Short mmCIF file of C-alpha atoms in Angstrom, two decimals:
data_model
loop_
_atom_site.label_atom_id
_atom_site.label_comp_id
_atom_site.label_asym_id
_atom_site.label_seq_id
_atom_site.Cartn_x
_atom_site.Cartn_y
_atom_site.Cartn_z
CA UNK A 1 37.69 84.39 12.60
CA UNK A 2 34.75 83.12 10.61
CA UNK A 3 33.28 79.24 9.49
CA UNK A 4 32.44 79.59 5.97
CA UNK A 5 30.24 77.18 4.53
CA UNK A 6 29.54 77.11 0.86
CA UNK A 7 28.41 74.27 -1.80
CA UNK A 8 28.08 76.19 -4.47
CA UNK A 9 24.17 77.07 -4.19
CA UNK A 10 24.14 78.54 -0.62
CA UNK A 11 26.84 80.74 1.40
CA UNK A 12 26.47 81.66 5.20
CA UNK A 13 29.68 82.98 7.77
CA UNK A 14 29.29 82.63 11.00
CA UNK A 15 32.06 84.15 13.54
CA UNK A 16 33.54 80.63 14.96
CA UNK A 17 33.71 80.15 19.01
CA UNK A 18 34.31 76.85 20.67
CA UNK A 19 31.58 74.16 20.24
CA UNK A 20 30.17 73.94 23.96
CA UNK A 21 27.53 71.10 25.43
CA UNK A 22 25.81 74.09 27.32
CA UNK A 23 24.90 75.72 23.63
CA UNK A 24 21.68 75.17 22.40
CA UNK A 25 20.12 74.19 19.41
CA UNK A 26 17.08 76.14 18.34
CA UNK A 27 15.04 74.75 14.99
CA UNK A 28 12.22 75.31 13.15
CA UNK A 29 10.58 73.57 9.77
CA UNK A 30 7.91 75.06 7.41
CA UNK A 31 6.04 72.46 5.89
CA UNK A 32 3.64 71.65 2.93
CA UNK A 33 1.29 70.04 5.60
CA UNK A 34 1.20 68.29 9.00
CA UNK A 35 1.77 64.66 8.22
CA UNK A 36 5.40 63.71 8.02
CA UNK A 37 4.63 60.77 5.40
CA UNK A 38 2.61 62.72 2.91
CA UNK A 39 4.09 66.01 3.25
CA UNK A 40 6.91 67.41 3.25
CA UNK A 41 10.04 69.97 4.18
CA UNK A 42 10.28 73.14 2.67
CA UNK A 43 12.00 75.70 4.85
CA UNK A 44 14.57 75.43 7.23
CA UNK A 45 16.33 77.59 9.79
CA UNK A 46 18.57 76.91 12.90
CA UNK A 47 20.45 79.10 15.60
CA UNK A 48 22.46 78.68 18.28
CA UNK A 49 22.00 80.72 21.50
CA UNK A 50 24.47 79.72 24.60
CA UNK A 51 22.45 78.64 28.01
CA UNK A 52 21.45 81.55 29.07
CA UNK A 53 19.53 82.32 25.73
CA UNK A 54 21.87 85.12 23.83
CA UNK A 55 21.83 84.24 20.07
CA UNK A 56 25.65 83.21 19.45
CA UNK A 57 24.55 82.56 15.48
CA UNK A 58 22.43 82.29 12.58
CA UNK A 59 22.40 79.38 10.61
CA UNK A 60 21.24 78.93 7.01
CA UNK A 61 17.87 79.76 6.31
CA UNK A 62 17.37 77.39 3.42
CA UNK A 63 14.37 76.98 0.81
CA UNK A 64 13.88 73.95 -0.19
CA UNK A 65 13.36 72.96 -3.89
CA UNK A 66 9.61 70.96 -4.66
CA UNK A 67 7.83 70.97 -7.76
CA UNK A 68 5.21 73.58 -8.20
CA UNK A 69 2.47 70.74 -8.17
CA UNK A 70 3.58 69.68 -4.61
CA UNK A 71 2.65 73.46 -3.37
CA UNK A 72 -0.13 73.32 -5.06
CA UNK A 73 -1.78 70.66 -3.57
CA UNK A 74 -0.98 72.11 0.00
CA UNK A 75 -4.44 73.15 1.90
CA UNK A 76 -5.76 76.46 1.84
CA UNK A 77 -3.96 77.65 4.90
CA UNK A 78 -0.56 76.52 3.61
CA UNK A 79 -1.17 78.13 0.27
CA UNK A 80 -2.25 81.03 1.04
CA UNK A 81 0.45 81.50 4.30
CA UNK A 82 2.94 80.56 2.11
CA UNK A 83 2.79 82.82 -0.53
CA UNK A 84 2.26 85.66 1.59
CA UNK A 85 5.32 85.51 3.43
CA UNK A 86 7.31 84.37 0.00
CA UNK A 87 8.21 81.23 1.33
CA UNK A 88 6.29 79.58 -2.35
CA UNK A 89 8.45 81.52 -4.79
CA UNK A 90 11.81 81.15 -2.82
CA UNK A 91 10.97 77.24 -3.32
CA UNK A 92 10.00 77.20 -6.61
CA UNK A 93 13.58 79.31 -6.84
CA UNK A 94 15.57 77.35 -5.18
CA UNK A 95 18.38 74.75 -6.54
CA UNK A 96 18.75 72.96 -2.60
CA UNK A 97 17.60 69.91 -1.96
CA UNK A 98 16.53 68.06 0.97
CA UNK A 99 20.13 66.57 1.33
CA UNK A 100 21.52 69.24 0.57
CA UNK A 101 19.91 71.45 3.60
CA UNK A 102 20.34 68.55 5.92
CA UNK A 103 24.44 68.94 4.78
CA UNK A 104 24.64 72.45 5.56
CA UNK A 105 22.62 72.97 8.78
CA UNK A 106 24.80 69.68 10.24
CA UNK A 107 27.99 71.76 8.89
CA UNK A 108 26.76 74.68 10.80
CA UNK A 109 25.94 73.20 14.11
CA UNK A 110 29.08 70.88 14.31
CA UNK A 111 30.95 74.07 14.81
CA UNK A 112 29.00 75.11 17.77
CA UNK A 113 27.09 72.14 19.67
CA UNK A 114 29.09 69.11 19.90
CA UNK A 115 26.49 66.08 18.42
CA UNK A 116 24.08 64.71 20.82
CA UNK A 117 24.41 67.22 23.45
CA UNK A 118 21.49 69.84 22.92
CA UNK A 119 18.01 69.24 23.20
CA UNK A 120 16.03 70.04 20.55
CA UNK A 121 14.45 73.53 20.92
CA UNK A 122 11.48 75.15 19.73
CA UNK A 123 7.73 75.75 19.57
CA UNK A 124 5.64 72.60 18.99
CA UNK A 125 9.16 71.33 18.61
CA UNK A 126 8.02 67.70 18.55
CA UNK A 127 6.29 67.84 15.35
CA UNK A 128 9.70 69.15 13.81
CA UNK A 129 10.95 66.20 14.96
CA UNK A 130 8.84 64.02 13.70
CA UNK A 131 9.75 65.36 10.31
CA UNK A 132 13.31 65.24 10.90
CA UNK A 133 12.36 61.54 11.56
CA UNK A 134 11.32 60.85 8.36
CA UNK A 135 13.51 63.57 5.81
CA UNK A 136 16.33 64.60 7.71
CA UNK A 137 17.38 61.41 9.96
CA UNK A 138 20.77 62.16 9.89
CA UNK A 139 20.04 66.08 11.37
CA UNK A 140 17.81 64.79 13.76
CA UNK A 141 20.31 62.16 15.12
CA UNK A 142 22.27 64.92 15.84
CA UNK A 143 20.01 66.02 18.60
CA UNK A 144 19.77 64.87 22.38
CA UNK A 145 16.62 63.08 22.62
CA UNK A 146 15.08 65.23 25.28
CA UNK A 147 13.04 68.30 23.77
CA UNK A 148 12.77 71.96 24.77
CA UNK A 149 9.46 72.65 23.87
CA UNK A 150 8.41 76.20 24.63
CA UNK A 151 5.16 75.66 23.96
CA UNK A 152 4.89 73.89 27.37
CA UNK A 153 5.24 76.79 28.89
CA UNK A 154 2.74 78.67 26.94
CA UNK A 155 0.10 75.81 27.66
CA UNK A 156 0.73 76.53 31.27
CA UNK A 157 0.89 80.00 31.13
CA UNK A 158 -3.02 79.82 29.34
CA UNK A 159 -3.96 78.04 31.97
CA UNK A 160 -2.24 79.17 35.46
CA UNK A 161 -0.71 82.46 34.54
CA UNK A 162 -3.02 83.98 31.49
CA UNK A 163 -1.34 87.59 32.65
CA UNK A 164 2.03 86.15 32.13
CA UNK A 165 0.76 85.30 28.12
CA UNK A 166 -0.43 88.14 27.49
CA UNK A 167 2.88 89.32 27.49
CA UNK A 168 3.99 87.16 25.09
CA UNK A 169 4.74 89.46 21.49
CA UNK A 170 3.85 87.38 18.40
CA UNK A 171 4.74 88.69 14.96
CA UNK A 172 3.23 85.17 13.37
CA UNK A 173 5.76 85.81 9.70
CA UNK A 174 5.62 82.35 9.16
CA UNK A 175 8.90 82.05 8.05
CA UNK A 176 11.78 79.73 10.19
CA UNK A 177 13.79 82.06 10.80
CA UNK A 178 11.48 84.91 12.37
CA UNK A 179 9.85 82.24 13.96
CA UNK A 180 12.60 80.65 15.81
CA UNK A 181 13.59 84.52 17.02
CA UNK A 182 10.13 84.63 18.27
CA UNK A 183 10.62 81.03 20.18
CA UNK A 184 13.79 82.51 21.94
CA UNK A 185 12.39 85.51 23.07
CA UNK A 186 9.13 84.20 24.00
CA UNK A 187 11.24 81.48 26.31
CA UNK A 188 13.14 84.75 27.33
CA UNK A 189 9.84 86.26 28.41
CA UNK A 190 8.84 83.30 30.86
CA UNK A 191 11.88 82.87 32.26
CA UNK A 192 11.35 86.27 33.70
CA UNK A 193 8.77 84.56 35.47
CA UNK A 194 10.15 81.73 36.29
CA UNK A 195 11.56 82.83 39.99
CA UNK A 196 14.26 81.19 41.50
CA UNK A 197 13.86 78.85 38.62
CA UNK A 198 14.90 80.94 36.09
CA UNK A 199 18.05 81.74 37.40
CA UNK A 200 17.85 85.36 37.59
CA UNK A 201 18.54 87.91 40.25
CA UNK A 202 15.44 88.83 41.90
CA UNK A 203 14.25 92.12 43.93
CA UNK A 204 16.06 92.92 46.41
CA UNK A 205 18.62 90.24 45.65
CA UNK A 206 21.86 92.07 46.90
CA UNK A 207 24.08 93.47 43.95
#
C-alpha cells in the first residue's frame, strides 16, 4: 500500500509501514549562504531509515522557488556549486514555496516518525537546524531536540582514528538528497568501528 502526497506542484509515493519512535529522521538543506537571517532555503530532502540505518523511504526532494536576483547575490562558492549540480535552474523552475516544502516533508514524515521522537540527523546537522529555526519552525518542531550529528564522528575519527576516515567515500554532489545518502552510509561506515558500541556481531562472536 502506498502514502501519496500531492498538492498539485509536487508528487512523491512512498510504500506506507507503521510510524515507529525507533525510525529516524535524516535531513539535509542547501542554502544560498550560511547565515540563517540573510540567507536562505533552497533545497530540501528527507529520509527515513529504521534504527539500525536501512533506508525505509525517500522523501521529497524539493526546489525551492527564489528570485533569480537572490542566487545571484550568493558568493562565489554557492554560485558556482550550485549551478553545477543544477540545483540554480531547478529553483528558478520551481512553483514550491517555502511553505509549501515545509507542508510536504511534515506530510511525509508523519507517516513514518511519530512527532518529537527522532533526533535530528545529519552532517553539520546543527546548522540545518538553525535554518529550520528561522524558515521552517513548524518542521523543525517536529524534531526531538537532541541531534545526530555525524560529523562528530568524523571530527574524532581526524583526530584519533585518521585510518578509520580514510575510509570514508565522499561523492561531494551537493545536492540534499545525495548528500543525506552519503550521511547514512558514512554513519554506516563508523559504526563498523564502533565495537561493542555499534551493536554488531564481532569476530568470533558465536553464530
Amino acid at each position: 500500500m502506498g502514502a501519496r502526497y500531492d498538492a498539485g506542484f509536487a508528487t512523491f509515493t512512498a510504500t506506507r509501514m507503521p510510524a515507529s519512535p525507533n525510525n529516524l529522521i535524516w535531513i539535509d538543506l542547501e542554502m544560498t549562504g550560511l547565515d540563517p537571517d540573510t540567507d536562505s532555503v533552497i533545497e530540501i530532502a528527507t529520509l527515513v531509515t529504521d534504527s539500525q540505518l536501512n533506508i525505509l523511504a525517500e522523501g521529497p526532494e524539493l526546489a525551492i522557488r527564489h528570485p533569480l536576483a537572490r542566487l545571484e547575490a550568493m558568493d562565489d562558492w554557492n554560485r558556482g556549486t550550485h549551478t553545477r549540480s543544477g540545483l540554480w535552474q531547478r529553483v528558478l523552475d520551481s512553483e514550491i514555496t517555502m511553505a509549501q516544502a515545509e507542508a510536504l516533508t511534515i506530510a511525509f514524515l508523519a507517516d513514518w516518525v511519530p512527532a518529537g521522537k527522532s533526533p535530528i540527523c545529519g552532517n553539520s546537522i546543527c546548522q540545518d537546524r538553525r535554518f529550520l529555526v528561522r524558515h521552517m519552525p513548524r518542521l523543525e518542531r517536529y524534531f526531538h531536540y537532541r541531534n545526530l550529528d555525524v560529523s562528530t564522528l568524523k571530527e574524532l575519527s581526524r583526530r584519533w582514528s585518521p585510518q578509520v576516515l580514510a575510509g570514508v567515500e565522499k561523492v561531494g554532489a551537493h545536492t540534499a538528497l545525495s548528500d543525506i545518502r552519503e550521511s547514512v552510509k558514512e554513519l554506516a561506515h563508523y559504526r563498523r568501528h564502533m565495537g561493542r558500541l555499534g551493536g554488531l556481531p564481532e569476530a568470533g562472536d558465536g553464530a
